[in-house]
Coordinates of C-alpha atoms (C1' of nucleotides) in Angstrom, one line a residue:
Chain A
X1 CA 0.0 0.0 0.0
X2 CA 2.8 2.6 0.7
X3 CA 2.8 4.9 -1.8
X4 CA 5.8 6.1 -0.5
X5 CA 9.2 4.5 0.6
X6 CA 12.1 5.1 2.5
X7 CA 15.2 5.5 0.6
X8 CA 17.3 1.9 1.0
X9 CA 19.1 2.0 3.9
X10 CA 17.9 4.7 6.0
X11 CA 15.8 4.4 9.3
X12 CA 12.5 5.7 10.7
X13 CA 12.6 5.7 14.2
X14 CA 9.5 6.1 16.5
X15 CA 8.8 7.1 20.2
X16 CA 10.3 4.7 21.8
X17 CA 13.4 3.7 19.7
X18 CA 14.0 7.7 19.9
X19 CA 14.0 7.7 23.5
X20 CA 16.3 4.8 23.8
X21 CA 18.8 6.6 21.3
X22 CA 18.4 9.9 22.9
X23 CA 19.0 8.0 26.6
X24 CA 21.9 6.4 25.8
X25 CA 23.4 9.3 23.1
X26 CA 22.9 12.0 26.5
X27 CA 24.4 9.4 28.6
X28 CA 27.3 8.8 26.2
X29 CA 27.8 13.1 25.8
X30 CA 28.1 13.3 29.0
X31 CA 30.9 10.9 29.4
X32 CA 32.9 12.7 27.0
X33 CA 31.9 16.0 28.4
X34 CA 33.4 14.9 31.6
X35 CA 36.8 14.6 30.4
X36 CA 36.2 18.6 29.9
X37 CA 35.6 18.1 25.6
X38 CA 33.2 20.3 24.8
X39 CA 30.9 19.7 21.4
X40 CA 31.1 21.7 18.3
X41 CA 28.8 20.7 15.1
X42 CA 30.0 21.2 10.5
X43 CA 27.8 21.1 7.6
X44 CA 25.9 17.8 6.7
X45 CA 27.8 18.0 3.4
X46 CA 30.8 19.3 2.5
X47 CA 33.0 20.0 -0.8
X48 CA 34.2 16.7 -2.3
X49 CA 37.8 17.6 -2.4
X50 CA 38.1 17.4 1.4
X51 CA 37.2 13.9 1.3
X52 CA 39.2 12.8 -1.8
X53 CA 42.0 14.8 -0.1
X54 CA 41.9 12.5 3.4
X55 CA 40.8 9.6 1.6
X56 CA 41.8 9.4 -2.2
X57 CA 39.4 9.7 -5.1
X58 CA 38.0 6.2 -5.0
X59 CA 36.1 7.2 -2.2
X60 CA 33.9 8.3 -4.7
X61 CA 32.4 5.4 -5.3
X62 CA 31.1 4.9 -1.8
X63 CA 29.7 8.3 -1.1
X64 CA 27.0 10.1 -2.2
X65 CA 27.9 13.4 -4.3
X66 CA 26.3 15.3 -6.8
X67 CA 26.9 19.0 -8.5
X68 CA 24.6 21.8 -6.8
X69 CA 23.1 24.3 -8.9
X70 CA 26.0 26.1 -9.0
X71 CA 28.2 23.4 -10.5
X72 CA 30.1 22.8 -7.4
X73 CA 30.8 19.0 -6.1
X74 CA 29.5 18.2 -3.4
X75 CA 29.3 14.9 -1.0
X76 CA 27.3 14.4 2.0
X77 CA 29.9 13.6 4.3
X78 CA 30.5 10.1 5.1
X79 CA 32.2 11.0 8.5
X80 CA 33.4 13.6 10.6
X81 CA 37.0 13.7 11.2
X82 CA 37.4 15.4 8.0
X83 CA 35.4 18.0 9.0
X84 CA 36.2 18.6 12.2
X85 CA 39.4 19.0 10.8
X86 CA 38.5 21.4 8.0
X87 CA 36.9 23.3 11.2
X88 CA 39.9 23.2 13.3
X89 CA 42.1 24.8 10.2
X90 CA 40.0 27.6 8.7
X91 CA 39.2 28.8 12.5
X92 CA 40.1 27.1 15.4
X93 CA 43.5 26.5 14.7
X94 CA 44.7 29.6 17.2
X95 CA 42.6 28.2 20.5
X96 CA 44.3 27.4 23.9
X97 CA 46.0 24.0 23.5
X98 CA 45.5 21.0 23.9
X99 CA 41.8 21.7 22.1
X100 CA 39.4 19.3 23.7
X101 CA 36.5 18.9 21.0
X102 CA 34.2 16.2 20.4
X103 CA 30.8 16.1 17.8
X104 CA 27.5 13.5 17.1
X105 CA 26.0 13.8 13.7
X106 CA 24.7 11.6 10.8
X107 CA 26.7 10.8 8.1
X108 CA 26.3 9.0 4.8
X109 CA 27.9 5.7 2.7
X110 CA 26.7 4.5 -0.5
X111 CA 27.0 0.7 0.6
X112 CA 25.6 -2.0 0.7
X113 CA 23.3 -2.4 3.9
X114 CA 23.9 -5.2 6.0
X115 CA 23.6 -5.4 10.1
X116 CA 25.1 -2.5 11.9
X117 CA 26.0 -1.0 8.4
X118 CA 23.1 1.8 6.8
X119 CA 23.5 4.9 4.6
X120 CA 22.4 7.1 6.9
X121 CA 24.4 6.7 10.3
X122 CA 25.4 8.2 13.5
X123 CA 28.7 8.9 14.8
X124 CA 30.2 10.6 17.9
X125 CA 33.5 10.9 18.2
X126 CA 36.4 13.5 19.6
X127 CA 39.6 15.6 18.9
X128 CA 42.1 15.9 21.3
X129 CA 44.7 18.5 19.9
X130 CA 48.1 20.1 20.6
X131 CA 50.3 17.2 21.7
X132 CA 50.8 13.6 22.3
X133 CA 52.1 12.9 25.4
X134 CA 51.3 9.6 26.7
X135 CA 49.2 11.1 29.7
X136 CA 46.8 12.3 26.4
X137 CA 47.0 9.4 24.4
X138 CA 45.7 7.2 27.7
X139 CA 42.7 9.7 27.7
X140 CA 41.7 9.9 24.6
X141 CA 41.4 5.6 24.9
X142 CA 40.0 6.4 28.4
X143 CA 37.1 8.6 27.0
X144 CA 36.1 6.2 24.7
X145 CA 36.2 3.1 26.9
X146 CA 33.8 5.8 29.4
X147 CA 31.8 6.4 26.8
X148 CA 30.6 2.9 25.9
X149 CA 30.6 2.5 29.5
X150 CA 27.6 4.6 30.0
X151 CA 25.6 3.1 27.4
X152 CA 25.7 -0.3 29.0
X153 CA 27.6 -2.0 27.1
X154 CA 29.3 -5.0 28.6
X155 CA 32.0 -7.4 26.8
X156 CA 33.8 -5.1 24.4
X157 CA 37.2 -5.4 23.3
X158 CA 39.5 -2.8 23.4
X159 CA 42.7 -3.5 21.2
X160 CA 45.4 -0.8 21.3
X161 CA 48.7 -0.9 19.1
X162 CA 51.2 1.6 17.4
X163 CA 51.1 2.3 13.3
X164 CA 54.9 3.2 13.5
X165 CA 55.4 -0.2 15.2
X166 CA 53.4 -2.1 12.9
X167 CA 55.6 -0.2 10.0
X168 CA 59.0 -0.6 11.3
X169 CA 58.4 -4.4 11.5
X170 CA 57.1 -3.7 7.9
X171 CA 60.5 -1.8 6.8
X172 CA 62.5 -5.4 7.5
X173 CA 60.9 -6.7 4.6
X174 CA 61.8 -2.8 2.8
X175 CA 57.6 -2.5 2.6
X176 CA 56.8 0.4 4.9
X177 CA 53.0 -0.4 4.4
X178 CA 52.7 0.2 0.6
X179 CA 51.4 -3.6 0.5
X180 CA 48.1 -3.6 0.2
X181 CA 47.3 -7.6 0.3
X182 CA 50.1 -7.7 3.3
X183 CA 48.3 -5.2 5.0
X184 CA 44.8 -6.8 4.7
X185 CA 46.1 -10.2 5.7
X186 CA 48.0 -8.3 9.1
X187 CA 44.7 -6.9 9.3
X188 CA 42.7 -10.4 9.0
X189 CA 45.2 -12.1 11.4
X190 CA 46.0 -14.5 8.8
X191 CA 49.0 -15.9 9.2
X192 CA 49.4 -18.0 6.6
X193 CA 48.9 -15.1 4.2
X194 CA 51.5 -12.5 5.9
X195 CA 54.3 -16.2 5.9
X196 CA 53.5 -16.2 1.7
X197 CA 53.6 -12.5 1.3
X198 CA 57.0 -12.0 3.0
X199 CA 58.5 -15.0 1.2
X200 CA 58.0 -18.1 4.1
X201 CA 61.3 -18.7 5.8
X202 CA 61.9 -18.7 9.7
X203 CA 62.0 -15.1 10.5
X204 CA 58.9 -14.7 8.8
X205 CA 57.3 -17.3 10.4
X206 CA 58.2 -15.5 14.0
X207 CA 57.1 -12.3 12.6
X208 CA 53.7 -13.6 11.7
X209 CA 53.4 -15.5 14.4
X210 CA 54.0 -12.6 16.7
X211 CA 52.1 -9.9 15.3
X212 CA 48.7 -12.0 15.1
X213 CA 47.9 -12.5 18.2
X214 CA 46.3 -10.2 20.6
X215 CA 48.1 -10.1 24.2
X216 CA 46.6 -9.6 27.4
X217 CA 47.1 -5.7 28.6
X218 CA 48.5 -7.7 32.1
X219 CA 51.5 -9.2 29.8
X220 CA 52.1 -6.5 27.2
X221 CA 55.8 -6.2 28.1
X222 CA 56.7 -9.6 27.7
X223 CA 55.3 -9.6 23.7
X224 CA 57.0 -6.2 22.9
X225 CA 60.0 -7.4 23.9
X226 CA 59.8 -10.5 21.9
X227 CA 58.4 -8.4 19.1
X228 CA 61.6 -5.9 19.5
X229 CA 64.0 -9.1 20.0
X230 CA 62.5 -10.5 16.7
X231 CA 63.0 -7.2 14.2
X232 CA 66.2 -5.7 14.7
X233 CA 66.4 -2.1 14.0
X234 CA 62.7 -2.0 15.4
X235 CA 61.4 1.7 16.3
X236 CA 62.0 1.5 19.8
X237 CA 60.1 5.2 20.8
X238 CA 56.9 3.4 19.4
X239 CA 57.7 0.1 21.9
X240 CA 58.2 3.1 24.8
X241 CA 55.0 4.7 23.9
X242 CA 52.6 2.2 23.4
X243 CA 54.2 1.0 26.9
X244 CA 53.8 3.9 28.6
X245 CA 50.1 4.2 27.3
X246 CA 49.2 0.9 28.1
X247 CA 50.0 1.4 31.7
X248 CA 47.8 4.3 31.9
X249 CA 44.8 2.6 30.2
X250 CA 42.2 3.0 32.9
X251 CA 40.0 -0.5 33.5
X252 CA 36.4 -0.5 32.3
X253 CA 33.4 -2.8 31.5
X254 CA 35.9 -3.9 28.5
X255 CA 38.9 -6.3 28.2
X256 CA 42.2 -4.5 26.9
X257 CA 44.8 -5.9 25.1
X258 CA 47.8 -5.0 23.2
X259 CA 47.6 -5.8 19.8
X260 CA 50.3 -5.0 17.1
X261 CA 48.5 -6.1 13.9
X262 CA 45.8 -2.8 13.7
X263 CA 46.4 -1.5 11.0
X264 CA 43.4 1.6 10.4
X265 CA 43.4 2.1 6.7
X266 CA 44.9 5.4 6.5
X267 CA 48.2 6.7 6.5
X268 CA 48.2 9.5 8.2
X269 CA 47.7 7.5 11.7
X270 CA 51.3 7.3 12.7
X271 CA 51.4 6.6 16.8
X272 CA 49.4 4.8 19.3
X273 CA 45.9 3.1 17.6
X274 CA 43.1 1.6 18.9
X275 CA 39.7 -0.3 18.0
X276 CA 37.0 -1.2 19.7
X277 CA 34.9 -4.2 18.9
X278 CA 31.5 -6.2 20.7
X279 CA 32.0 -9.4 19.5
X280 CA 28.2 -10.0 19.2
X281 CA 28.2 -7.9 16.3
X282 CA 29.4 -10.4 13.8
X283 CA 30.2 -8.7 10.4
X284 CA 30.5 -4.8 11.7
X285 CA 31.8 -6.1 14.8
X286 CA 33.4 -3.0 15.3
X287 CA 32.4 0.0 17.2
X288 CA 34.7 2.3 17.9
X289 CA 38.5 3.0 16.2
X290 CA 41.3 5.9 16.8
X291 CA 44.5 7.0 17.5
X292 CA 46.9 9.6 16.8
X293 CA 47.9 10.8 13.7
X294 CA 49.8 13.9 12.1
X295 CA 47.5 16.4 9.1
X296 CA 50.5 18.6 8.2
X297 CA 51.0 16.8 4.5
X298 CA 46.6 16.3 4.3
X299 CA 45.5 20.1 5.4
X300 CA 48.6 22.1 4.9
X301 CA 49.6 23.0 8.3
X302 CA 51.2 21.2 11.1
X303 CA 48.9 19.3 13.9
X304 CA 49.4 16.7 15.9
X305 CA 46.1 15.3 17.1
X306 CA 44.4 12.4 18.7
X307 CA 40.8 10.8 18.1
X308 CA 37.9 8.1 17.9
X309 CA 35.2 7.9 15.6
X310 CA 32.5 5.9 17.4
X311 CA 29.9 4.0 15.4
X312 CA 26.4 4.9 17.4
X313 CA 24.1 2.6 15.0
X314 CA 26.2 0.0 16.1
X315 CA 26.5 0.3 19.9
X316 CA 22.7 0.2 19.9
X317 CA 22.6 -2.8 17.9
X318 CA 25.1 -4.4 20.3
X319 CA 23.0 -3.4 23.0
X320 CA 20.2 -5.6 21.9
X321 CA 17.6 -3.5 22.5
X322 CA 18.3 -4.0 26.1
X323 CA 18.4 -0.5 26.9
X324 CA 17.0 0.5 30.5
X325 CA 15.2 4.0 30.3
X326 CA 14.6 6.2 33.4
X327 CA 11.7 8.8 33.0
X328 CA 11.8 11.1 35.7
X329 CA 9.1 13.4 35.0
X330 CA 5.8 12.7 36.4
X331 CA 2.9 12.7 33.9
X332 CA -1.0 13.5 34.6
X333 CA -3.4 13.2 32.2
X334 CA -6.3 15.6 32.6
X335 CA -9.5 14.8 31.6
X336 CA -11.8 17.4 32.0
X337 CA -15.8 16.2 31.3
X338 CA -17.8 19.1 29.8
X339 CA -17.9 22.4 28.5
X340 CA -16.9 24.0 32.0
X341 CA -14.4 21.7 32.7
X342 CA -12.9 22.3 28.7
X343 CA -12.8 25.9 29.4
X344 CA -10.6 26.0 32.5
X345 CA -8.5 22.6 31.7
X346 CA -5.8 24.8 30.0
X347 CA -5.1 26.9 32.5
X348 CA -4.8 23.6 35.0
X349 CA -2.8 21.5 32.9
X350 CA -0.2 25.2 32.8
X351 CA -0.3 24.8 36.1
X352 CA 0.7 21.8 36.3
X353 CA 3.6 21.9 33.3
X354 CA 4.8 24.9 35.5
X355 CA 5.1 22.5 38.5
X356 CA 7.7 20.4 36.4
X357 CA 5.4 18.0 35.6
X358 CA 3.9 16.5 32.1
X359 CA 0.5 17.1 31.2
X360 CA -1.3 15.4 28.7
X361 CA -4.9 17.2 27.6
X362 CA -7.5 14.8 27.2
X363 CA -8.4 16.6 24.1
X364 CA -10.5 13.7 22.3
X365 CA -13.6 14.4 23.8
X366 CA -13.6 11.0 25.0
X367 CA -15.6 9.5 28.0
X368 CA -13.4 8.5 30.7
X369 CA -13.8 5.0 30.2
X370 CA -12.3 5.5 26.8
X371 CA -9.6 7.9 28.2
X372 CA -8.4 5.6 31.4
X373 CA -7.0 3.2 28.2
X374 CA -5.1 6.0 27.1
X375 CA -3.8 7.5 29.9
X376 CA -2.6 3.7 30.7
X377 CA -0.9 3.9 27.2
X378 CA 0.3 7.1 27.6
X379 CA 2.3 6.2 30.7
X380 CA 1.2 8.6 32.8
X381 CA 0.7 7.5 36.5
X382 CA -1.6 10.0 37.5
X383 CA -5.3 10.7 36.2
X384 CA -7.1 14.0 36.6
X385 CA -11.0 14.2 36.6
X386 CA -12.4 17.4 36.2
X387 CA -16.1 17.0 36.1
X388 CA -19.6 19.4 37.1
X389 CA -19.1 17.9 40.5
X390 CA -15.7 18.6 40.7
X391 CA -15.5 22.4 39.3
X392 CA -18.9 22.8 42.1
X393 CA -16.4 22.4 44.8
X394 CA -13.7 23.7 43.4
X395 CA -11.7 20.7 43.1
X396 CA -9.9 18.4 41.2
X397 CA -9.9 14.5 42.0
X398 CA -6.1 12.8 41.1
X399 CA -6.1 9.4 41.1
X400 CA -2.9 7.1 41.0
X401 CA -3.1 4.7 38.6
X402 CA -0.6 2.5 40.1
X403 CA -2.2 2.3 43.5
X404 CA -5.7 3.1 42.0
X405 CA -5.8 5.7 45.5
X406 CA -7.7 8.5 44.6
X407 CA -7.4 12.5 46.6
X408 CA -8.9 15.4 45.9
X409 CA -7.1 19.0 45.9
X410 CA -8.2 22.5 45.8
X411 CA -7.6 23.7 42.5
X412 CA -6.0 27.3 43.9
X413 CA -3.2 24.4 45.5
X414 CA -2.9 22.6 42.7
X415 CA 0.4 24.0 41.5
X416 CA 1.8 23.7 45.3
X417 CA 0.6 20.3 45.7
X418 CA 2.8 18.8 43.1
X419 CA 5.9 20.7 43.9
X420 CA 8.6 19.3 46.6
X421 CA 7.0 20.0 49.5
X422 CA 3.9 20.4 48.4
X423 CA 1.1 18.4 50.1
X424 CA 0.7 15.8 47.0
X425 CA 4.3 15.6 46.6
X426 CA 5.1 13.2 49.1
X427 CA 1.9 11.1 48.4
X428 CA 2.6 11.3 44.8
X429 CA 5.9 9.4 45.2
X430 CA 5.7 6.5 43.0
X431 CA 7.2 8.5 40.2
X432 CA 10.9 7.1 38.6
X433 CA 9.3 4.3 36.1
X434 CA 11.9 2.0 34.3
X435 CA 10.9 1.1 30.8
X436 CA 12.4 -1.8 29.2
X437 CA 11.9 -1.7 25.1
X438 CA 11.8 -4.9 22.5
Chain B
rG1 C1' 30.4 -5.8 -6.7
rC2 C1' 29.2 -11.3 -5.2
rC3 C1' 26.0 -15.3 -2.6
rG4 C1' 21.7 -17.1 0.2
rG5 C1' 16.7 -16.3 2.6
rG6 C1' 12.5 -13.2 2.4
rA7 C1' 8.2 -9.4 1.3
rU8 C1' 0.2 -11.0 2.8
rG9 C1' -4.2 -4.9 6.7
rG10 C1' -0.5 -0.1 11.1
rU11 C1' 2.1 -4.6 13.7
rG12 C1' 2.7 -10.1 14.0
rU13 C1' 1.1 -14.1 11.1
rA14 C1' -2.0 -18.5 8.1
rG15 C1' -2.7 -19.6 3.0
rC16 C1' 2.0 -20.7 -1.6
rC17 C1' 4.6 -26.9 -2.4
rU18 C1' -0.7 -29.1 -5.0
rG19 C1' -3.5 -21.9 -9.1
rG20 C1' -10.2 -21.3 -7.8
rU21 C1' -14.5 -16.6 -2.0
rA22 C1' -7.5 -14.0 1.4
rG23 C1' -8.2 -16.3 7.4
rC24 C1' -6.4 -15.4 12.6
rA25 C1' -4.4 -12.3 16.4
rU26 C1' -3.3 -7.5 17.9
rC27 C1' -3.6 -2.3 17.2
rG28 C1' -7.0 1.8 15.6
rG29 C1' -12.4 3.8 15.4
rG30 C1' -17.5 3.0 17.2
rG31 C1' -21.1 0.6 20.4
rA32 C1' -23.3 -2.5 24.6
rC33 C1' -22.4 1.3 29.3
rU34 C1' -24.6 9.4 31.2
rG35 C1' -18.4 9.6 36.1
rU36 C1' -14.4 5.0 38.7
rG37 C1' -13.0 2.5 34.4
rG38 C1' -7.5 -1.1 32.7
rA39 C1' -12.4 -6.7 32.0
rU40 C1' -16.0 -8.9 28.6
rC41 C1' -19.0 -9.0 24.2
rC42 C1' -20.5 -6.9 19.4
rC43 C1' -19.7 -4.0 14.9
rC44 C1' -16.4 -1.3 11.4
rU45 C1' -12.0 0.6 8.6
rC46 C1' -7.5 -1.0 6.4
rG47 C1' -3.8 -5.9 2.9
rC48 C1' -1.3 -10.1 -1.2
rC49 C1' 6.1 -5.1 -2.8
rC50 C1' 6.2 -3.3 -8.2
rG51 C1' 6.0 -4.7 -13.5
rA52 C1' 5.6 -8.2 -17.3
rG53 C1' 4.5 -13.3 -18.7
rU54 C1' 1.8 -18.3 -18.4
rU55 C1' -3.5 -19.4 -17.5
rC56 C1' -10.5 -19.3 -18.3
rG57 C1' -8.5 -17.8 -13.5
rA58 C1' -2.3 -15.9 -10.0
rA59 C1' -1.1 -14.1 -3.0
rU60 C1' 0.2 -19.0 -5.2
rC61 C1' 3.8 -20.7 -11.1
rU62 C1' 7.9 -18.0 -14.5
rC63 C1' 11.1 -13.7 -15.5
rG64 C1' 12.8 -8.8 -14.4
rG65 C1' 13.0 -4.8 -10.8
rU66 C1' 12.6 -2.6 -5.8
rC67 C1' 13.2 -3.1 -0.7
rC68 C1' 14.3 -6.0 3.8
rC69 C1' 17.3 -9.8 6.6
rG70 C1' 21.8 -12.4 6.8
rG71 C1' 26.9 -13.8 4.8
rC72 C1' 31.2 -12.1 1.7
rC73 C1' 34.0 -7.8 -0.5
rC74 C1' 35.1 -3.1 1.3
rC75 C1' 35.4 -0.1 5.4
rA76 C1' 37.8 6.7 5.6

RNA sequence: GCCGGGAUGGUGUAGCCUGGUAGCAUCGGGGACUGUGGAUCCCCUCGCCCGAGUUCGAAUCUCGGUCCCGGCCCCA
């Protein structure tokens, strides 16, 4: 019957999937807002050279860009760092260091949609800017691992390694990354692959060996010195930084390792890296990914910077639709019955709104049998009649629809009556209601 | 870009193999019932993803497309 469809791979989102993403998005803002970043927000699309710049001109094929009406290219932007980057040059660039900046917006692929993978998407992410000293490196990871935190996610994996590591091993072999299928097979963990690539032989067999697996974050010092016995001539300021990072990882609902093999697929990451995966994902397992990197040769001018991009759409999927909701307002539902009651339910349910409380009109019409349904639906937990009766005496009967208990309150009190301290206040008590969705 | 499985009222489903009146539940609207009700009963609205083909006749069979779900590829 639908006339009309969504566009393949976007969303619609009702009440309650909105109040679930809104729970846990404030819940992960203020996370990140408590490491002192503070949010800032660029266009939904964007120029196309700044993407080809960051990304190369075969990104073209997975965005979506068209000419305006003045000829220009432009791409909706299929992430932020870009951006935020863009931002940081044209007019940020002279702020206090380090800048503390983090942003949530939707962005848009052209791919194929899959689970935890959609054209339009959300991410949240941060920029930490002016240095790279381990103490900031350990924060940026720390943020992130907070972050997911807050959102209730339990079981993730945090893996944390160092691109110059990963390309000083890489220089042995006279490589330094430019191998695309040696990269992907690091990448995949496949041994096999990376022994074939680099020409079999014992020292390749060590190397590969080494460099897939994940370690422990407890026995991180062991591997890098195997790792650094392994390649001579191994950068050994990446071994001391990772290091040094590692040890100021801070412990959350995650497990941390070290893991040598991530490889982030662009070149401009060139210290300490990290990715984030819930293993219940499958496919688009992972959530989160970072690390520190240096724009001078992408944007012109010299930055050294640190960041996440976190993948929203997917931490809700990993989530499960478990997602615990606490509505702390109180809601009333007024139904007034009659043409007296009509005129003056306005002004009481103003009253009432003014109190700090939700009021929903009974605006229908509808007898009160027929609103009691909806008021249950609505999720308010208190009903307010307003009838000939009640508007005689001056009056107005509330009745808890939890406890079914049922007072009656001078309309001139009304407004103090609902208020802390107020003489309904500590009757009306029952308030914090936990909603579990799916 | 590749490979599977799907698509039936708003939602969830039966029917499809074996072509012949599209059924059930729920939600929505109304009523039984004029203000203490969340119950029960009754009535009503709304549907075979799109297009072509085969056929007397297609939800059903064939082909193409679209979209969804999952798995690859890719993943800034």
């Amino acid at each position: 019957m639908a006339e009309f469809t969504r566009p393949r791979g976007t969303r619609d989102f009702g009440p309650d999937e909105m109040r679930s993403r809104r729970s846990i998005e404030s819940k992960m803002r203020g996370a990140i807002e408590s490491f002192g970043y503070r949010e800032i927000s660029t266009p939904t699309f964007e120029h196309s050279d700044l993407f080809i710049a960051r990304s190369g001109p075969q990104i073209l094929d997975q965005i979506y860009n068209f000419l305006d009406k003045g000829g220009r290219e432009i791409v909706l932007r299929p992430e932020l760092t870009a951006p935020v980057m863009r931002f940081y040059f044209s007019e940020l660039r002279n702020s206090p260091k380090p800048l503390r900046i983090y942003y949530f917006g939707n962005c848009f692929r052209y791919e194929r949609p899959q689970k935890g993978r959609y054209r339009e998407f959300w991410q949240m992410g941060l920029e930490y800017i002016g240095n790279r000293t381990p103490l900031a490196l350990s924060e940026v990871i720390n943020a992130s691992i907070s972050a997911l935190d807050s959102s209730g996610l339990e079981g993730f994996k945090v893996r944390i390694g160092h691109a110059a590591l990963l390309s000083s091993i890489l220089e042995r072999w006279g490589l330094k990354g430019k191998d695309k299928d040696l990269m992907i097979a690091i990448d995949k963990k496949d041994e096999k692959g990376i022994i074939d690539i680099l020409g079999g032989g014992e020292e390749a067999e060590n190397v590969s060996r080494l460099v897939s697996r994940t370690y422990p974050i407890a026995d991180h010092k062991k591997a890098l010195e195997a790792i650094m016995k392994e390649v001579p001539g191994i950068d050994e300021r990446a071994i001391k930084e990772l290091s040094e990072v590692l040890e100021l990882v801070v412990p959350g609902g995650g497990e941390i390792y070290m893991d040598p093999a991530i490889t982030r697929g662009l070149d401009y990451y060139d210290g300490t890296v990290f990715e984030i995966d819930a293993p219940s994902l499958g496919a688009e397992k992972q959530i989160c990914g970072g690390g520190a990197y240096s724009l001078s040769e992408v944007f012109g001018g010299e930055v050294e910077g640190i960041g996440f991009g976190l993948g929203f759409d997917r931490v809700l999927v990993a989530l499960g639709g478990n997602i615990p909701v606490t509505d702390p307002a109180r809601v009333f539902y007024l139904v007034p019955m009659g043409e007296k009651a009509s005129l003056i339910a306005p002004g009481i349910a103003r009253t009432i709104r003014e109190g700090g409380c939700r009021c929903i009109l009974e605006t229908s019409g509808r007898s009160i049998k027929k609103a009691l349904p909806a008021a249950l639906n609505s999720g308010a937990g208190y009903l307010l009649l307003m009838g000939d009766d009640e508007i005689a005496r001056g009056i107005v009967a509330i009745k808890d629809l939890s406890t079914k208990e049922q007072v009656e309150v001078q309309v001139g009190e009304l407004g103090h009556a609902i208020v802390p301290g107020g003489v309904l206040f500590d009757r009306i008590r029952n308030i914090n209601e936990n909603y579990i969705n799916g």
